[in-house]
Tab-separated table of C-alpha atoms and ligand atoms in Angstrom:
chain	number	residue	atom	x	y	z
G	810	UNK	CA	2.153	-15.384	-2.959
G	811	UNK	CA	2.028	-14.074	0.585
G	812	UNK	CA	0.092	-10.888	1.231
G	813	UNK	CA	-0.153	-9.103	4.551
G	814	UNK	CA	0.590	-5.926	6.442
G	815	UNK	CA	4.106	-5.118	7.691
G	816	UNK	CA	4.985	-7.558	10.465
G	817	UNK	CA	2.149	-9.970	9.644
G	818	UNK	CA	4.733	-12.750	9.339
G	819	UNK	CA	5.212	-12.981	5.557
G	820	UNK	CA	9.001	-13.279	5.730
G	821	UNK	CA	8.859	-15.890	8.503
G	822	UNK	CA	6.428	-18.067	6.533
G	823	UNK	CA	8.131	-17.508	3.158
G	824	UNK	CA	11.401	-18.813	4.576
G	825	UNK	CA	9.678	-21.976	5.840
G	826	UNK	CA	7.914	-22.537	2.510
G	827	UNK	CA	11.240	-22.142	0.715
G	828	UNK	CA	12.821	-24.777	2.976
G	829	UNK	CA	9.916	-27.236	2.819
G	830	UNK	CA	9.601	-27.248	-0.974
G	831	UNK	CA	13.225	-26.330	-1.855
G	832	UNK	CA	12.059	-23.472	-4.064
G	833	UNK	CA	13.314	-19.898	-4.401
G	834	UNK	CA	11.888	-17.177	-2.146
G	835	UNK	CA	11.622	-13.650	-3.521
G	836	UNK	CA	11.278	-11.139	-0.686
G	837	UNK	CA	11.323	-7.639	-2.135
G	838	UNK	CA	12.223	-6.056	1.220
G	839	UNK	CA	15.299	-8.321	1.594
G	840	UNK	CA	16.350	-7.788	-2.014
G	841	UNK	CA	16.043	-4.013	-1.617
G	842	UNK	CA	17.938	-4.001	1.712
G	843	UNK	CA	20.782	-5.865	-0.020
G	844	UNK	CA	20.800	-3.289	-2.850
G	845	UNK	CA	20.946	-0.499	-0.232
G	846	UNK	CA	23.748	-2.245	1.647
G	847	UNK	CA	25.741	-2.613	-1.583
G	848	UNK	CA	24.968	1.022	-2.546
G	849	UNK	CA	23.890	-0.024	-6.058
G	850	UNK	CA	22.034	2.467	-8.285
G	851	UNK	CA	18.749	0.805	-7.354
G	852	UNK	CA	19.690	0.807	-3.659
G	853	UNK	CA	20.532	4.513	-3.751
G	854	UNK	CA	17.172	5.278	-5.387
G	855	UNK	CA	15.206	3.021	-2.995
G	856	UNK	CA	16.827	4.034	0.309
G	857	UNK	CA	14.846	7.240	0.967
G	858	UNK	CA	11.477	5.648	0.208
G	859	UNK	CA	12.250	2.709	2.494
G	860	UNK	CA	13.401	4.819	5.434
G	861	UNK	CA	10.218	6.907	5.166
G	862	UNK	CA	8.058	3.755	4.996
G	863	UNK	CA	6.796	4.550	1.498
G	864	UNK	CA	6.670	2.202	-1.464
G	865	UNK	CA	9.602	2.261	-3.862
G	866	UNK	CA	8.249	3.364	-7.294
G	867	UNK	CA	6.471	0.644	-9.270
G	868	UNK	CA	8.712	1.002	-12.330
G	869	UNK	CA	11.841	0.125	-10.281
G	870	UNK	CA	10.190	-2.793	-8.496
G	871	UNK	CA	8.619	-4.247	-11.633
G	872	UNK	CA	11.933	-4.205	-13.526
G	873	UNK	CA	13.756	-5.710	-10.529
G	874	UNK	CA	11.234	-8.542	-10.091
G	875	UNK	CA	10.847	-9.277	-13.783
G	876	UNK	CA	14.574	-9.791	-13.974
G	877	UNK	CA	14.542	-12.226	-11.041
G	878	UNK	CA	11.407	-14.218	-11.891
G	879	UNK	CA	11.939	-14.675	-15.621
G	880	UNK	CA	14.567	-17.394	-15.283
G	881	UNK	CA	14.325	-21.021	-16.238
G	882	UNK	CA	15.295	-22.257	-12.768
G	883	UNK	CA	12.012	-20.840	-11.397
G	884	UNK	CA	9.894	-23.064	-13.613
G	885	UNK	CA	9.175	-25.514	-10.736
G	886	UNK	CA	7.747	-22.791	-8.531
G	887	UNK	CA	8.672	-20.007	-6.149
G	888	UNK	CA	7.246	-18.020	-3.267
G	889	UNK	CA	6.647	-14.267	-3.398
G	890	UNK	CA	6.808	-12.209	-0.187
G	891	UNK	CA	6.128	-8.472	-0.370
G	892	UNK	CA	5.448	-8.405	-4.104
G	893	UNK	CA	3.139	-7.264	-5.572
G	894	UNK	CA	2.187	-4.349	-3.340
G	895	UNK	CA	0.116	-2.231	-5.739
G	896	UNK	CA	-2.353	-2.892	-8.522
G	897	UNK	CA	0.238	-1.783	-11.112
G	898	UNK	CA	2.670	-4.403	-9.745
G	899	UNK	CA	-0.055	-7.076	-9.738
G	900	UNK	CA	-0.910	-6.283	-13.376
G	901	UNK	CA	2.758	-6.525	-14.360
G	902	UNK	CA	3.129	-9.858	-12.554
G	903	UNK	CA	-0.008	-11.252	-14.173
G	904	UNK	CA	1.272	-10.255	-17.615
G	905	UNK	CA	4.671	-11.850	-16.962
G	906	UNK	CA	3.211	-15.118	-15.624
G	907	UNK	CA	0.835	-15.267	-18.605
G	908	UNK	CA	3.776	-14.856	-20.983
G	909	UNK	CA	5.640	-17.646	-19.175
G	910	UNK	CA	2.513	-19.857	-18.870
G	911	UNK	CA	3.220	-20.259	-15.141
G	912	UNK	CA	-0.153	-19.781	-13.468
G	913	UNK	CA	-0.305	-18.234	-10.003
G	914	UNK	CA	-1.579	-21.026	-7.738
G	915	UNK	CA	-2.458	-19.338	-4.463
G	916	UNK	CA	-2.493	-15.975	-2.724
G	917	UNK	CA	-2.424	-16.268	1.060
G	918	UNK	CA	-3.204	-13.195	3.114
G	919	UNK	CA	-1.858	-13.337	6.681
G	920	UNK	CA	-4.177	-11.172	8.772
G	921	UNK	CA	-3.324	-9.458	12.069
G	922	UNK	CA	-4.522	-6.363	13.955
G	923	UNK	CA	-2.485	-3.139	13.885
G	924	UNK	CA	-1.639	-2.954	17.597
G	925	UNK	CA	-0.118	-6.465	17.548
G	926	UNK	CA	1.903	-5.413	14.510
G	927	UNK	CA	3.310	-2.322	16.218
G	928	UNK	CA	4.238	-4.418	19.274
G	929	UNK	CA	5.895	-7.107	17.135
G	930	UNK	CA	7.859	-4.737	14.966
G	931	UNK	CA	9.091	-2.337	17.657
G	932	UNK	CA	10.433	-5.381	19.521
G	933	UNK	CA	12.019	-6.978	16.446
G	934	UNK	CA	15.823	-6.936	16.136
G	935	UNK	CA	17.922	-8.362	13.322
G	936	UNK	CA	21.529	-9.406	13.020
G	937	UNK	CA	23.347	-6.870	10.827
G	938	UNK	CA	25.699	-9.630	9.617
G	939	UNK	CA	23.624	-12.790	8.949
G	940	UNK	CA	20.049	-11.426	9.124
G	941	UNK	CA	18.938	-13.743	11.975
G	942	UNK	CA	15.664	-12.585	13.510
G	943	UNK	CA	15.290	-11.755	17.231
G	944	UNK	CA	12.662	-10.075	19.360
G	945	UNK	CA	12.898	-8.556	22.800
G	946	UNK	CA	9.798	-10.411	24.031
G	947	UNK	CA	10.668	-14.082	23.735
G	948	UNK	CA	13.806	-14.423	21.605
G	949	UNK	CA	16.342	-11.822	22.770
G	950	UNK	CA	19.896	-11.614	21.381
G	951	UNK	CA	22.911	-12.501	23.542
G	952	UNK	CA	24.050	-9.911	26.127
G	953	UNK	CA	25.686	-6.925	24.399
G	954	UNK	CA	23.180	-7.280	21.509
G	955	UNK	CA	25.167	-10.061	19.877
G	956	UNK	CA	23.869	-12.703	17.479
G	957	UNK	CA	23.888	-16.285	18.794
G	958	UNK	CA	24.431	-17.600	15.242
G	959	UNK	CA	27.390	-15.499	14.007
G	960	UNK	CA	28.272	-13.131	16.887
G	961	UNK	CA	27.373	-10.131	14.667
G	962	UNK	CA	25.697	-7.048	16.135
G	963	UNK	CA	21.952	-7.221	16.526
G	964	UNK	CA	20.209	-3.956	15.589
G	965	UNK	CA	16.817	-2.303	15.043
G	966	UNK	CA	15.882	-2.132	11.343
G	967	UNK	CA	15.959	1.574	10.334
G	968	UNK	CA	12.264	1.485	9.316
G	969	UNK	CA	11.104	-0.315	12.479
G	970	UNK	CA	10.482	2.789	14.627
G	971	UNK	CA	6.873	3.462	15.624
G	972	UNK	CA	6.382	6.529	13.401
G	973	UNK	CA	7.584	4.748	10.244
G	974	UNK	CA	5.548	1.658	11.105
G	975	UNK	CA	2.388	3.801	11.254
G	976	UNK	CA	3.263	5.194	7.789
G	977	UNK	CA	3.861	1.651	6.480
G	978	UNK	CA	0.454	0.604	7.830
G	979	UNK	CA	-1.244	3.589	6.109
G	980	UNK	CA	0.559	2.780	2.865
G	981	UNK	CA	-0.596	-0.833	3.178
G	982	UNK	CA	-4.220	0.274	3.651
G	983	UNK	CA	-4.271	2.614	0.676
G	984	UNK	CA	-1.991	0.914	-1.859
G	985	UNK	CA	-1.815	-2.809	-1.056
G	986	UNK	CA	-5.237	-3.676	0.401
G	987	UNK	CA	-6.917	-3.245	-3.012
G	988	UNK	CA	-5.085	-6.457	-3.972
G	989	UNK	CA	-7.545	-8.364	-1.785
G	990	UNK	CA	-10.330	-7.560	-4.225
G	991	UNK	CA	-7.978	-8.101	-7.155
G	992	UNK	CA	-7.180	-11.692	-6.147
G	993	UNK	CA	-10.624	-12.420	-4.726
G	994	UNK	CA	-12.013	-11.621	-8.193
G	995	UNK	CA	-9.619	-14.265	-9.583
G	996	UNK	CA	-10.691	-16.827	-6.904
G	997	UNK	CA	-7.116	-17.067	-5.623
G	998	UNK	CA	-7.313	-15.353	-2.227
G	999	UNK	CA	-7.243	-17.362	1.021
G	1000	UNK	CA	-6.816	-15.996	4.549
G	1001	UNK	CA	-4.861	-17.215	7.555
G	1002	UNK	CA	-5.009	-15.802	11.098
G	1003	UNK	CA	-1.526	-14.374	11.728
G	1004	UNK	CA	-2.129	-14.025	15.486
G	1005	UNK	CA	-1.581	-17.756	15.932
G	1006	UNK	CA	1.853	-19.166	16.857
G	1007	UNK	CA	4.279	-19.468	13.922
G	1008	UNK	CA	3.899	-23.281	13.614
G	1009	UNK	CA	0.110	-23.024	13.464
G	1010	UNK	CA	0.234	-20.270	10.846
G	1011	UNK	CA	2.584	-22.486	8.834
G	1012	UNK	CA	0.267	-25.520	9.049
G	1013	UNK	CA	-2.624	-23.387	7.776
G	1014	UNK	CA	-0.529	-21.948	4.935
G	1015	UNK	CA	0.674	-25.393	3.866
G	1016	UNK	CA	-2.899	-26.721	3.946
G	1017	UNK	CA	-3.903	-23.951	1.520
G	1018	UNK	CA	-0.908	-24.471	-0.791
G	1019	UNK	CA	-1.404	-28.220	-0.973
G	1020	UNK	CA	-5.132	-27.773	-1.556
G	1021	UNK	CA	-4.391	-25.334	-4.391
G	1022	UNK	CA	-1.840	-27.704	-5.942
G	1023	UNK	CA	-4.458	-30.489	-5.820
G	1024	UNK	CA	-6.935	-28.168	-7.572
G	1025	UNK	CA	-9.215	-27.713	-4.532
V	2117	AP5	P1	9.525	-5.421	3.758
V	2117	AP5	O1	10.830	-5.838	4.254
V	2117	AP5	O2	8.762	-6.317	2.861
V	2117	AP5	O3	8.671	-4.990	5.018
V	2117	AP5	P2	7.182	-5.280	5.436
V	2117	AP5	O4	6.186	-5.697	4.452
V	2117	AP5	O5	6.874	-4.027	6.154
V	2117	AP5	O6	7.327	-6.582	6.192
V	2117	AP5	P3	8.200	-6.967	7.422
V	2117	AP5	O7	9.517	-7.528	6.953
V	2117	AP5	O8	8.293	-5.851	8.419
V	2117	AP5	O9	7.269	-8.038	8.053
V	2117	AP5	P4	6.812	-9.507	7.612
V	2117	AP5	O10	5.373	-9.535	7.266
V	2117	AP5	O11	7.769	-10.103	6.629
V	2117	AP5	O12	6.936	-10.179	9.017
V	2117	AP5	P5	8.127	-11.038	9.634
V	2117	AP5	O13	7.996	-12.437	9.211
V	2117	AP5	O14	9.434	-10.342	9.402
V	2117	AP5	O15	9.622	-4.012	2.997
V	2117	AP5	C1	10.384	-2.954	3.527
V	2117	AP5	C2	10.265	-1.742	2.615
V	2117	AP5	O16	10.782	-2.050	1.305
V	2117	AP5	C3	8.845	-1.227	2.346
V	2117	AP5	O17	8.381	-0.375	3.375
V	2117	AP5	C4	9.045	-0.497	1.010
V	2117	AP5	O18	9.664	0.754	1.201
V	2117	AP5	C5	10.014	-1.412	0.281
V	2117	AP5	N1	9.326	-2.441	-0.519
V	2117	AP5	C6	9.322	-3.783	-0.310
V	2117	AP5	N2	8.587	-4.407	-1.241
V	2117	AP5	C7	8.109	-3.446	-2.068
V	2117	AP5	C8	7.284	-3.478	-3.225
V	2117	AP5	N3	6.792	-4.627	-3.727
V	2117	AP5	N4	6.963	-2.301	-3.802
V	2117	AP5	C9	7.459	-1.126	-3.338
V	2117	AP5	N5	8.252	-1.032	-2.249
V	2117	AP5	C10	8.589	-2.191	-1.616
V	2117	AP5	O19	7.719	-10.956	11.181
V	2117	AP5	C11	7.790	-9.740	11.895
V	2117	AP5	C12	8.196	-10.063	13.362
V	2117	AP5	O20	7.167	-10.831	13.973
V	2117	AP5	C13	9.470	-10.905	13.458
V	2117	AP5	O21	10.193	-10.518	14.597
V	2117	AP5	C14	8.960	-12.347	13.609
V	2117	AP5	O22	9.837	-13.168	14.337
V	2117	AP5	C15	7.657	-12.119	14.383
V	2117	AP5	N6	6.623	-13.085	14.019
V	2117	AP5	C16	6.318	-13.564	12.774
V	2117	AP5	N7	5.265	-14.412	12.843
V	2117	AP5	C17	4.899	-14.459	14.155
V	2117	AP5	C18	3.864	-15.154	14.852
V	2117	AP5	N8	2.987	-15.966	14.225
V	2117	AP5	N9	3.771	-14.969	16.202
V	2117	AP5	C19	4.634	-14.138	16.856
V	2117	AP5	N10	5.640	-13.466	16.243
V	2117	AP5	C20	5.765	-13.616	14.907
């Protein structure tokens, strides 16, 4: 499980973990954005909360994640990014994993200061077609805001403006940070410095995951 504030780098690392171990990645933000895009009932309910930077209600998220996790193909492992984000969600996950007898092996918190987050997120751009990640600092899109992978249009995520980011950071402090104590009490929490380059963050994360798998 990857914990961390908005923009800490959870999605970036989750994708690499998925590729390295060939396991599913469950990113609640991505799943919800797809539901919004497809205008499903869940997407219609979630849209307003997401654009305001607030958490989507626990009952919706818990049902959505239970449905995705409780499948036989996940028996060999999976990576969680952006879930749980509240104590109620963590309790629901713990209950589900207990029922399945699939113990949670590691919780990695990626830490980073708020000003770096605001800089990262206000400069982030994503391809509206294939989801490729760009940023205006060192990985800009092609001229005309086009994606170099699929030629789709590269846009600002609707919740990536500075005001909504500040709300997301407040929400993280009040509703998600208590999970530090929650997982520390279960001896599962490890921390990685998210200000390092992506490859170095990844090496640290992998070191923790392999240590946990070896029972260290
Ligand atoms: P979600 O999509 O999960 O947003 P978030 O947590 O705010 O996370 P981000 O996607 O912004 O950042 P990240 O940590 O994944 O960083 P990334 O790797 O992209 O959630 C969106 C919304 O959905 C929520 O606000 C809420 O409304 C709802 N929601 C989701 N889950 C929910 C839940 N469980 N309960 C209730 N509601 C929920 O990196 C960010 C940028 O930095 C990228 O441009 C990347 O290239 C760059 N970057 C990454 N790592 C580095 C590095 N080491 N050095 C330099 N740049 C880096």
